Every structure is written in structure tokens, then in C-alpha cells.
Amino acid sequence: MTTIEPPAGHAQAPSPPPGVDRLWSGRVDGLAAEALAHRHLLDTEETTRLDAFRRPVDRDAYAVAHVTLRRLLGERLGLPPEAVTLTREPCTRCAGPHGRPVVPDRRAHFSLSHTSGMVLIALASAPVGVDVESVPSAGTIAEVSAELRPRERAELAALPAEERPVAFTRCWTRKESVLKASGVGLNEGLSGVYVGAGPRPAEVAGWRLADVPVDPGYAAAVAVAVTADAPA
């Protein structure tokens, strides 16, 4: 049986923190054509979503993220990428069948994120979440900062103005990675967990949280559950 390695061009494998088995990041512009040429690896739901995108930039990011995810999972599970089965957990808010995607037997946990021009994927043996974001405008930061914890807002306010955009973005990605790993996403709100806006993430009970090195203009983070055989 042959598995297909994710493309190497314009992609990198950041060193994963303890508890995370694989981290992969890539720039969409250098990988989109190859991913679209392998769209046959996607399942029916993924293909339908891919075809629904009106903007090529969104279509390309989705193709890179999901084709690469299937290749990574295929390598992990010993399956051809197109044979990997994905299902969805119940929604944490309404219990509907539209929660986060999972491998049915939980032989591997995964998370993916894509933003303008960048994709980030993590694989682990325990629940894991990743988030990558481009640094937003000052207007967006002013609008969303009110949703952060008071201590995080104070940390941002104490920084020089030119450092706040990156600090805000790393705080945001830390929150999203924890929320995605726990399966609740933004349903629980950004104020639900304190992760810190400083150079190093705060400790979060039950989770190992780390920043992920990415290209300038972006910030990223990964969170993985602390298990009995992998203490914090």
C-alpha cells in the first residue's frame, strides 16, 4: 500500500511541543495547484464544500488544508488518503451532527486551521487544537479586544502600541486552539479561558499550550490535552 506524502514546497514542519505528534504548516500560494490536482482524495462532503466557494482564495486554502490533512492522516493510519473516514462529533451546544470532524475510532486526533494564505495542521494521540491567524487591522483589534479577559486586556494596554497587534493575535490563537481542542470552539466565547497576551502562554489546567513559529504577519498556537501517560 502506498501513501502520498504531503507536498514539501512552500511547506514546513515546525517542531511540535510534547504531546503533539506532527505539526505541518504551508503557504497556500505555493501549494494550491498541486492540492487541486489531487481533489479526488476528498470525500463527498469535502468536495461539495470545495465547489461551493465563490472566491478562488478561499477554495485554494480549503483544498490545501483538506488534501494535506488526508495525506497526513493516511500516513498515520496506514491508509490511502482517500480511504480515510471522517465523521463529526455532536455539537456541544445543540447536540446536532455538526461538531468537529474526527476519525471514528479515535486512533488519531487532529486539528486544522487556515487563514489568508496560511494553513496549519496538528496530529496527536489526544484531543488537539490549532489556530493560525493573520495579524488584523487596528480596527478589528479594537472591536474584538473587549471579549478578552480583563487581565489580558490589561496586558495588551501595558504594551507599546506597535507591539499590540502581534500580542493580540497570539492571545487570540491561544484561545481558539484551546477551545477547538476541547470541542466547543467559539461557542464558549473568548472570555472563557485565560491564556495570556505575553511572550509565553499562561498555563491552562488540563491542556498543554504552546505558540507555533510561523511567517511574519501571522501568529499561531497549538493546545493538546494532558493525558495520564503524558503529565504536564
Phi, psi and omega in degrees: 000135183248129172254155184257121178292143173301147182298143183270331183296132179061025179229158179213163179239090178300150179294122182283148174287167178306137179096342178255124184277327185209132171238137179221133174226150181204153176271130186298319188299328181271353187239349189297314184299317181293320179295316180295329177292342179246029180296344177294347177285343183281155176274183185297316180297316181294319180296319178298317179293319179301315182289342183278345182291133179272327183263129179305325182296322178288319178300314183296317180297318179296317180298313180299314183297312189276326174294316179295319178303315181297322178294316180295317179293321177300317177298318182292320186266353182073037182232155168299144183307321183287347180267354178291127179261131177242141174228184182234140174286160175298144176299135181289345180265314186240358181067011176288165185277047182223034174283199183289147178289144181216161168280127190308317184268007178060027176292341176209144173252148183211163173208144176225155178212143172217143178225186184307101172090355186224143177234142177224133182225140175230144172237143181204170176269357179228164179309134186220150177220142175230156172211138173230136182221146169280149181295122186278176178287163179299325179295318178295319179298315180298324182288322187267337185302332180298341181275353180282168176292149180307320180295322178293319177298321179294321178297319178295317182296333181281349182274154170301148186305323184287343180266347186293320182302314180292319180297318177298316184293320178292325176297316180299313183293326176298315180298311182298323181295319178293315181295321178292320179296325181278352175088007182258340182058208182281002176304329182274350178085151182291338183277359186285343183216138177268123180238347179084152178246006181279187183297334179236141180293152175287161174284136179238121185304128177088356184225146171256118188243133181214146171283151180244126177294128177221179183297154174305144183093358179229163168222153182207157179210160177224142176230136179225143181294141173276122182254171184299326181267004177221076185295156180294000000 
